[in-house]
């Protein structure tokens, strides 16, 4: 229900006021009026609806947040402000990952089940950059991740990596970058490494997030499969996937894919998924609100 005081309508709370002010700043910087906020389908939002959101009187939908992101805002920052405002609106409510003493205790154990550790945080942003050498072999993958903890005890980020064309032990190794430490590395007989990163010693930003980096070094001359895929086991708000090619191992076609089917659009591109080739041989695709899906970039080699 609207928040009213002495017959006067009030904003939902200070969190929504802050979010609304940031949305208004983005819109005005883009030179748009409240009547010029266009929906993806081509229609326009009502001016009154936009004014209510920017005044902090109503809660914006994730779809509306994406509209502001296309005007130059940061989707992950805006969604973090929205989450914070929603938590302020219901201070007594538990999160969807309701915490209990046993759950909190297990978050402190780096050998807890990966799915349990992942429940301790939300990935707001993940940036993956894959470097392929002149033979088409991956030699280094660089990652940057921002996570927002859902529990004070959340501190372990987990992932797996394996080189599909060279399933030997010792091919892939993890290296910690900024603001994190590698606490555990295990490898199976197919060369897939399981890594636990401790991000809990870093500093929280203004949105309540830890940001850290790490690298996967790859010691193999085997060419890559003609795709780079991220298989998510939990939600990633904003995923940026990049691939850098080095001549002469270049693609003659590039496209992006996303779906729950591991082979959907990965081997054959949908018409509207094709990317233009460019002389830098550097390609990227951004994905939003990825959850238990497979997505990434695929290509055909030029040989």
GROMACS .gro file of C-alpha atoms in nm:
model
  303
    1UNK     CA    1   0.000   0.000   0.000
    2UNK     CA    2   0.117   0.357  -0.061
    3UNK     CA    3   0.300   0.517   0.231
    4UNK     CA    4   0.093   0.816   0.351
    5UNK     CA    5   0.138   1.064   0.633
    6UNK     CA    6  -0.131   1.321   0.724
    7UNK     CA    7  -0.293   1.275   0.385
    8UNK     CA    8   0.035   1.323   0.200
    9UNK     CA    9   0.188   1.044  -0.004
   10UNK     CA   10   0.540   0.950   0.104
   11UNK     CA   11   0.815   0.751  -0.074
   12UNK     CA   12   0.840   0.381   0.009
   13UNK     CA   13   1.164   0.438   0.200
   14UNK     CA   14   1.501   0.611   0.171
   15UNK     CA   15   1.639   0.322  -0.034
   16UNK     CA   16   1.381   0.370  -0.308
   17UNK     CA   17   1.441   0.747  -0.298
   18UNK     CA   18   1.812   0.687  -0.361
   19UNK     CA   19   1.737   0.442  -0.641
   20UNK     CA   20   1.485   0.678  -0.798
   21UNK     CA   21   1.729   0.967  -0.786
   22UNK     CA   22   1.992   0.759  -0.965
   23UNK     CA   23   1.737   0.654  -1.229
   24UNK     CA   24   1.640   1.017  -1.284
   25UNK     CA   25   2.006   1.116  -1.320
   26UNK     CA   26   2.060   0.845  -1.584
   27UNK     CA   27   1.750   0.950  -1.778
   28UNK     CA   28   1.832   1.319  -1.773
   29UNK     CA   29   2.196   1.255  -1.869
   30UNK     CA   30   2.066   1.059  -2.169
   31UNK     CA   31   1.847   1.357  -2.265
   32UNK     CA   32   1.518   1.169  -2.226
   33UNK     CA   33   1.192   1.301  -2.083
   34UNK     CA   34   0.958   1.087  -1.873
   35UNK     CA   35   0.744   1.044  -2.188
   36UNK     CA   36   1.035   0.905  -2.390
   37UNK     CA   37   1.110   0.591  -2.188
   38UNK     CA   38   1.054   0.314  -2.439
   39UNK     CA   39   0.971  -0.048  -2.364
   40UNK     CA   40   1.155  -0.325  -2.557
   41UNK     CA   41   0.842  -0.388  -2.767
   42UNK     CA   42   0.831  -0.030  -2.893
   43UNK     CA   43   0.559   0.114  -2.670
   44UNK     CA   44   0.632   0.379  -2.408
   45UNK     CA   45   0.595   0.381  -2.032
   46UNK     CA   46   0.346   0.628  -1.891
   47UNK     CA   47   0.501   0.955  -1.775
   48UNK     CA   48   0.329   0.920  -1.438
   49UNK     CA   49   0.469   0.569  -1.390
   50UNK     CA   50   0.823   0.689  -1.454
   51UNK     CA   51   0.778   0.985  -1.219
   52UNK     CA   52   0.649   0.755  -0.943
   53UNK     CA   53   0.949   0.526  -0.977
   54UNK     CA   54   1.199   0.812  -0.984
   55UNK     CA   55   1.032   0.970  -0.682
   56UNK     CA   56   1.066   0.650  -0.483
   57UNK     CA   57   0.688   0.599  -0.462
   58UNK     CA   58   0.671   0.271  -0.654
   59UNK     CA   59   0.910  -0.019  -0.706
   60UNK     CA   60   1.062  -0.058  -1.056
   61UNK     CA   61   1.061  -0.395  -1.229
   62UNK     CA   62   1.386  -0.557  -1.349
   63UNK     CA   63   1.263  -0.492  -1.704
   64UNK     CA   64   1.242  -0.118  -1.635
   65UNK     CA   65   1.589  -0.127  -1.475
   66UNK     CA   66   1.721  -0.272  -1.804
   67UNK     CA   67   1.570   0.025  -1.991
   68UNK     CA   68   1.774   0.261  -1.773
   69UNK     CA   69   2.080   0.039  -1.820
   70UNK     CA   70   2.048   0.080  -2.197
   71UNK     CA   71   2.058   0.458  -2.140
   72UNK     CA   72   2.398   0.428  -1.976
   73UNK     CA   73   2.331   0.302  -1.625
   74UNK     CA   74   2.493  -0.002  -1.467
   75UNK     CA   75   2.241  -0.285  -1.446
   76UNK     CA   76   2.424  -0.456  -1.161
   77UNK     CA   77   2.456  -0.135  -0.956
   78UNK     CA   78   2.091  -0.048  -1.008
   79UNK     CA   79   1.976  -0.399  -0.916
   80UNK     CA   80   2.193  -0.383  -0.604
   81UNK     CA   81   2.022  -0.057  -0.507
   82UNK     CA   82   1.683  -0.219  -0.572
   83UNK     CA   83   1.769  -0.520  -0.356
   84UNK     CA   84   1.890  -0.293  -0.077
   85UNK     CA   85   1.572  -0.084  -0.094
   86UNK     CA   86   1.355  -0.397  -0.082
   87UNK     CA   87   1.540  -0.526   0.224
   88UNK     CA   88   1.490  -0.189   0.393
   89UNK     CA   89   1.119  -0.204   0.314
   90UNK     CA   90   1.089  -0.533   0.503
   91UNK     CA   91   1.355  -0.516   0.775
   92UNK     CA   92   1.213  -0.809   0.968
   93UNK     CA   93   1.185  -1.042   0.669
   94UNK     CA   94   1.436  -1.318   0.600
   95UNK     CA   95   1.591  -1.350   0.259
   96UNK     CA   96   1.486  -1.631   0.024
   97UNK     CA   97   1.800  -1.807   0.147
   98UNK     CA   98   1.676  -1.810   0.505
   99UNK     CA   99   1.975  -1.844   0.732
  100UNK     CA  100   2.000  -2.067   1.037
  101UNK     CA  101   2.286  -2.148   1.270
  102UNK     CA  102   2.375  -2.474   1.095
  103UNK     CA  103   2.370  -2.314   0.750
  104UNK     CA  104   2.589  -2.025   0.867
  105UNK     CA  105   2.832  -2.269   1.024
  106UNK     CA  106   2.864  -2.466   0.700
  107UNK     CA  107   2.939  -2.149   0.504
  108UNK     CA  108   3.261  -2.123   0.707
  109UNK     CA  109   3.370  -2.471   0.596
  110UNK     CA  110   3.546  -2.457   0.259
  111UNK     CA  111   3.477  -2.828   0.211
  112UNK     CA  112   3.101  -2.786   0.232
  113UNK     CA  113   2.900  -2.884  -0.075
  114UNK     CA  114   2.954  -2.636  -0.364
  115UNK     CA  115   2.580  -2.574  -0.403
  116UNK     CA  116   2.557  -2.485  -0.036
  117UNK     CA  117   2.850  -2.243  -0.055
  118UNK     CA  118   2.691  -2.078  -0.360
  119UNK     CA  119   2.374  -2.013  -0.161
  120UNK     CA  120   2.572  -1.773   0.056
  121UNK     CA  121   2.607  -1.507  -0.214
  122UNK     CA  122   2.465  -1.363  -0.534
  123UNK     CA  123   2.693  -1.304  -0.834
  124UNK     CA  124   2.611  -0.953  -0.950
  125UNK     CA  125   2.878  -0.938  -1.220
  126UNK     CA  126   3.113  -1.187  -1.383
  127UNK     CA  127   3.352  -1.094  -1.663
  128UNK     CA  128   3.532  -1.374  -1.850
  129UNK     CA  129   3.810  -1.304  -2.101
  130UNK     CA  130   3.949  -1.599  -2.298
  131UNK     CA  131   4.282  -1.568  -2.483
  132UNK     CA  132   4.349  -1.806  -2.773
  133UNK     CA  133   4.699  -1.830  -2.924
  134UNK     CA  134   4.803  -1.848  -3.289
  135UNK     CA  135   4.724  -2.220  -3.297
  136UNK     CA  136   4.376  -2.171  -3.156
  137UNK     CA  137   4.478  -2.311  -2.817
  138UNK     CA  138   4.357  -2.139  -2.500
  139UNK     CA  139   4.649  -2.024  -2.285
  140UNK     CA  140   4.493  -1.794  -2.029
  141UNK     CA  141   4.144  -1.714  -1.904
  142UNK     CA  142   4.105  -1.399  -1.694
  143UNK     CA  143   3.806  -1.348  -1.463
  144UNK     CA  144   3.664  -1.060  -1.261
  145UNK     CA  145   3.371  -1.122  -1.029
  146UNK     CA  146   3.151  -0.914  -0.799
  147UNK     CA  147   2.953  -1.107  -0.537
  148UNK     CA  148   2.703  -0.978  -0.282
  149UNK     CA  149   2.699  -1.193   0.033
  150UNK     CA  150   2.361  -1.305   0.170
  151UNK     CA  151   2.516  -1.404   0.502
  152UNK     CA  152   2.795  -1.248   0.711
  153UNK     CA  153   2.969  -1.588   0.696
  154UNK     CA  154   2.975  -1.609   0.314
  155UNK     CA  155   3.334  -1.600   0.194
  156UNK     CA  156   3.396  -1.889  -0.048
  157UNK     CA  157   3.345  -1.863  -0.424
  158UNK     CA  158   3.364  -2.197  -0.607
  159UNK     CA  159   3.407  -2.299  -0.970
  160UNK     CA  160   3.528  -2.580  -1.197
  161UNK     CA  161   3.732  -2.567  -1.517
  162UNK     CA  162   3.851  -2.826  -1.765
  163UNK     CA  163   4.004  -2.821  -2.116
  164UNK     CA  164   3.770  -3.038  -2.325
  165UNK     CA  165   4.029  -3.117  -2.594
  166UNK     CA  166   4.307  -3.201  -2.350
  167UNK     CA  167   4.161  -3.392  -2.052
  168UNK     CA  168   4.490  -3.456  -1.872
  169UNK     CA  169   4.589  -3.378  -1.519
  170UNK     CA  170   4.809  -3.070  -1.481
  171UNK     CA  171   4.681  -2.886  -1.791
  172UNK     CA  172   4.485  -2.618  -1.601
  173UNK     CA  173   4.593  -2.431  -1.290
  174UNK     CA  174   4.428  -2.147  -1.096
  175UNK     CA  175   4.603  -1.829  -0.982
  176UNK     CA  176   4.455  -1.574  -0.742
  177UNK     CA  177   4.444  -1.213  -0.856
  178UNK     CA  178   4.331  -0.905  -0.666
  179UNK     CA  179   4.142  -0.915  -0.335
  180UNK     CA  180   4.120  -1.292  -0.291
  181UNK     CA  181   4.310  -1.606  -0.199
  182UNK     CA  182   4.285  -1.961  -0.330
  183UNK     CA  183   4.206  -2.186  -0.034
  184UNK     CA  184   4.156  -2.520  -0.210
  185UNK     CA  185   4.235  -2.680  -0.546
  186UNK     CA  186   4.139  -3.035  -0.638
  187UNK     CA  187   4.174  -3.209  -0.974
  188UNK     CA  188   4.011  -3.524  -1.107
  189UNK     CA  189   4.157  -3.776  -1.353
  190UNK     CA  190   4.008  -3.586  -1.650
  191UNK     CA  191   4.200  -3.270  -1.561
  192UNK     CA  192   3.897  -3.079  -1.429
  193UNK     CA  193   4.003  -2.852  -1.144
  194UNK     CA  194   3.772  -2.757  -0.859
  195UNK     CA  195   3.875  -2.432  -0.693
  196UNK     CA  196   3.759  -2.257  -0.376
  197UNK     CA  197   3.841  -1.885  -0.357
  198UNK     CA  198   3.825  -1.688  -0.033
  199UNK     CA  199   3.699  -1.336  -0.105
  200UNK     CA  200   3.607  -1.255   0.256
  201UNK     CA  201   3.923  -1.057   0.335
  202UNK     CA  202   3.847  -0.797   0.071
  203UNK     CA  203   3.657  -0.471   0.114
  204UNK     CA  204   3.285  -0.424   0.057
  205UNK     CA  205   3.188  -0.150  -0.189
  206UNK     CA  206   2.897   0.091  -0.143
  207UNK     CA  207   2.656  -0.172  -0.277
  208UNK     CA  208   2.767  -0.438  -0.029
  209UNK     CA  209   2.976  -0.636  -0.282
  210UNK     CA  210   3.320  -0.794  -0.291
  211UNK     CA  211   3.507  -0.771  -0.623
  212UNK     CA  212   3.803  -0.997  -0.698
  213UNK     CA  213   3.998  -1.144  -0.991
  214UNK     CA  214   4.162  -1.472  -1.079
  215UNK     CA  215   4.327  -1.645  -1.373
  216UNK     CA  216   4.319  -1.996  -1.520
  217UNK     CA  217   4.656  -2.075  -1.682
  218UNK     CA  218   4.642  -2.350  -1.946
  219UNK     CA  219   4.949  -2.553  -2.043
  220UNK     CA  220   4.838  -2.719  -2.366
  221UNK     CA  221   4.892  -2.686  -2.740
  222UNK     CA  222   4.557  -2.850  -2.819
  223UNK     CA  223   4.319  -2.614  -3.004
  224UNK     CA  224   4.001  -2.511  -2.832
  225UNK     CA  225   3.661  -2.644  -2.916
  226UNK     CA  226   3.492  -2.378  -3.136
  227UNK     CA  227   3.305  -2.224  -2.845
  228UNK     CA  228   3.344  -2.082  -2.497
  229UNK     CA  229   3.058  -2.172  -2.265
  230UNK     CA  230   2.962  -2.073  -1.912
  231UNK     CA  231   2.741  -2.327  -1.740
  232UNK     CA  232   2.575  -2.152  -1.446
  233UNK     CA  233   2.460  -2.345  -1.141
  234UNK     CA  234   2.318  -2.034  -0.974
  235UNK     CA  235   2.209  -1.686  -1.079
  236UNK     CA  236   2.447  -1.439  -1.240
  237UNK     CA  237   2.291  -1.094  -1.271
  238UNK     CA  238   2.527  -0.972  -1.543
  239UNK     CA  239   2.766  -1.194  -1.739
  240UNK     CA  240   3.017  -1.054  -1.990
  241UNK     CA  241   3.193  -1.310  -2.210
  242UNK     CA  242   3.493  -1.209  -2.423
  243UNK     CA  243   3.715  -1.406  -2.661
  244UNK     CA  244   4.043  -1.274  -2.810
  245UNK     CA  245   4.185  -1.453  -3.116
  246UNK     CA  246   4.543  -1.435  -3.243
  247UNK     CA  247   4.625  -1.475  -3.615
  248UNK     CA  248   4.635  -1.696  -3.807
  249UNK     CA  249   4.381  -1.896  -3.600
  250UNK     CA  250   4.084  -1.670  -3.667
  251UNK     CA  251   3.711  -1.734  -3.695
  252UNK     CA  252   3.521  -1.702  -4.020
  253UNK     CA  253   3.189  -1.665  -3.834
  254UNK     CA  254   3.090  -1.578  -3.477
  255UNK     CA  255   2.766  -1.602  -3.280
  256UNK     CA  256   2.632  -1.614  -2.926
  257UNK     CA  257   2.413  -1.878  -2.765
  258UNK     CA  258   2.204  -1.918  -2.452
  259UNK     CA  259   1.967  -2.185  -2.326
  260UNK     CA  260   1.909  -2.486  -2.105
  261UNK     CA  261   1.984  -2.729  -2.389
  262UNK     CA  262   2.366  -2.781  -2.404
  263UNK     CA  263   2.357  -2.800  -2.785
  264UNK     CA  264   2.095  -2.535  -2.856
  265UNK     CA  265   2.234  -2.274  -3.099
  266UNK     CA  266   2.590  -2.373  -3.009
  267UNK     CA  267   2.668  -2.569  -3.325
  268UNK     CA  268   2.444  -2.376  -3.565
  269UNK     CA  269   2.370  -2.008  -3.507
  270UNK     CA  270   2.028  -1.849  -3.498
  271UNK     CA  271   2.008  -1.569  -3.756
  272UNK     CA  272   1.974  -1.294  -3.495
  273UNK     CA  273   2.266  -1.430  -3.289
  274UNK     CA  274   2.537  -1.377  -3.552
  275UNK     CA  275   2.810  -1.123  -3.469
  276UNK     CA  276   2.993  -0.909  -3.723
  277UNK     CA  277   3.358  -1.000  -3.777
  278UNK     CA  278   3.606  -0.723  -3.695
  279UNK     CA  279   3.979  -0.655  -3.751
  280UNK     CA  280   4.064  -0.663  -3.379
  281UNK     CA  281   3.960  -1.030  -3.360
  282UNK     CA  282   3.802  -0.949  -3.023
  283UNK     CA  283   3.442  -1.043  -2.951
  284UNK     CA  284   3.209  -1.009  -2.657
  285UNK     CA  285   2.852  -1.067  -2.553
  286UNK     CA  286   2.663  -0.951  -2.245
  287UNK     CA  287   2.397  -1.166  -2.079
  288UNK     CA  288   2.155  -1.060  -1.806
  289UNK     CA  289   1.987  -1.266  -1.533
  290UNK     CA  290   2.145  -1.596  -1.626
  291UNK     CA  291   2.029  -1.883  -1.405
  292UNK     CA  292   2.104  -2.257  -1.447
  293UNK     CA  293   2.181  -2.208  -1.816
  294UNK     CA  294   2.454  -2.254  -2.072
  295UNK     CA  295   2.562  -1.943  -2.259
  296UNK     CA  296   2.862  -1.799  -2.437
  297UNK     CA  297   3.027  -1.746  -2.777
  298UNK     CA  298   3.073  -1.994  -3.062
  299UNK     CA  299   3.252  -1.978  -3.397
  300UNK     CA  300   3.380  -2.160  -3.701
  301UNK     CA  301   3.753  -2.168  -3.760
  302UNK     CA  302   3.890  -2.028  -4.086
  303UNK     CA  303   4.074  -2.355  -4.163
   0.00000   0.00000   0.00000
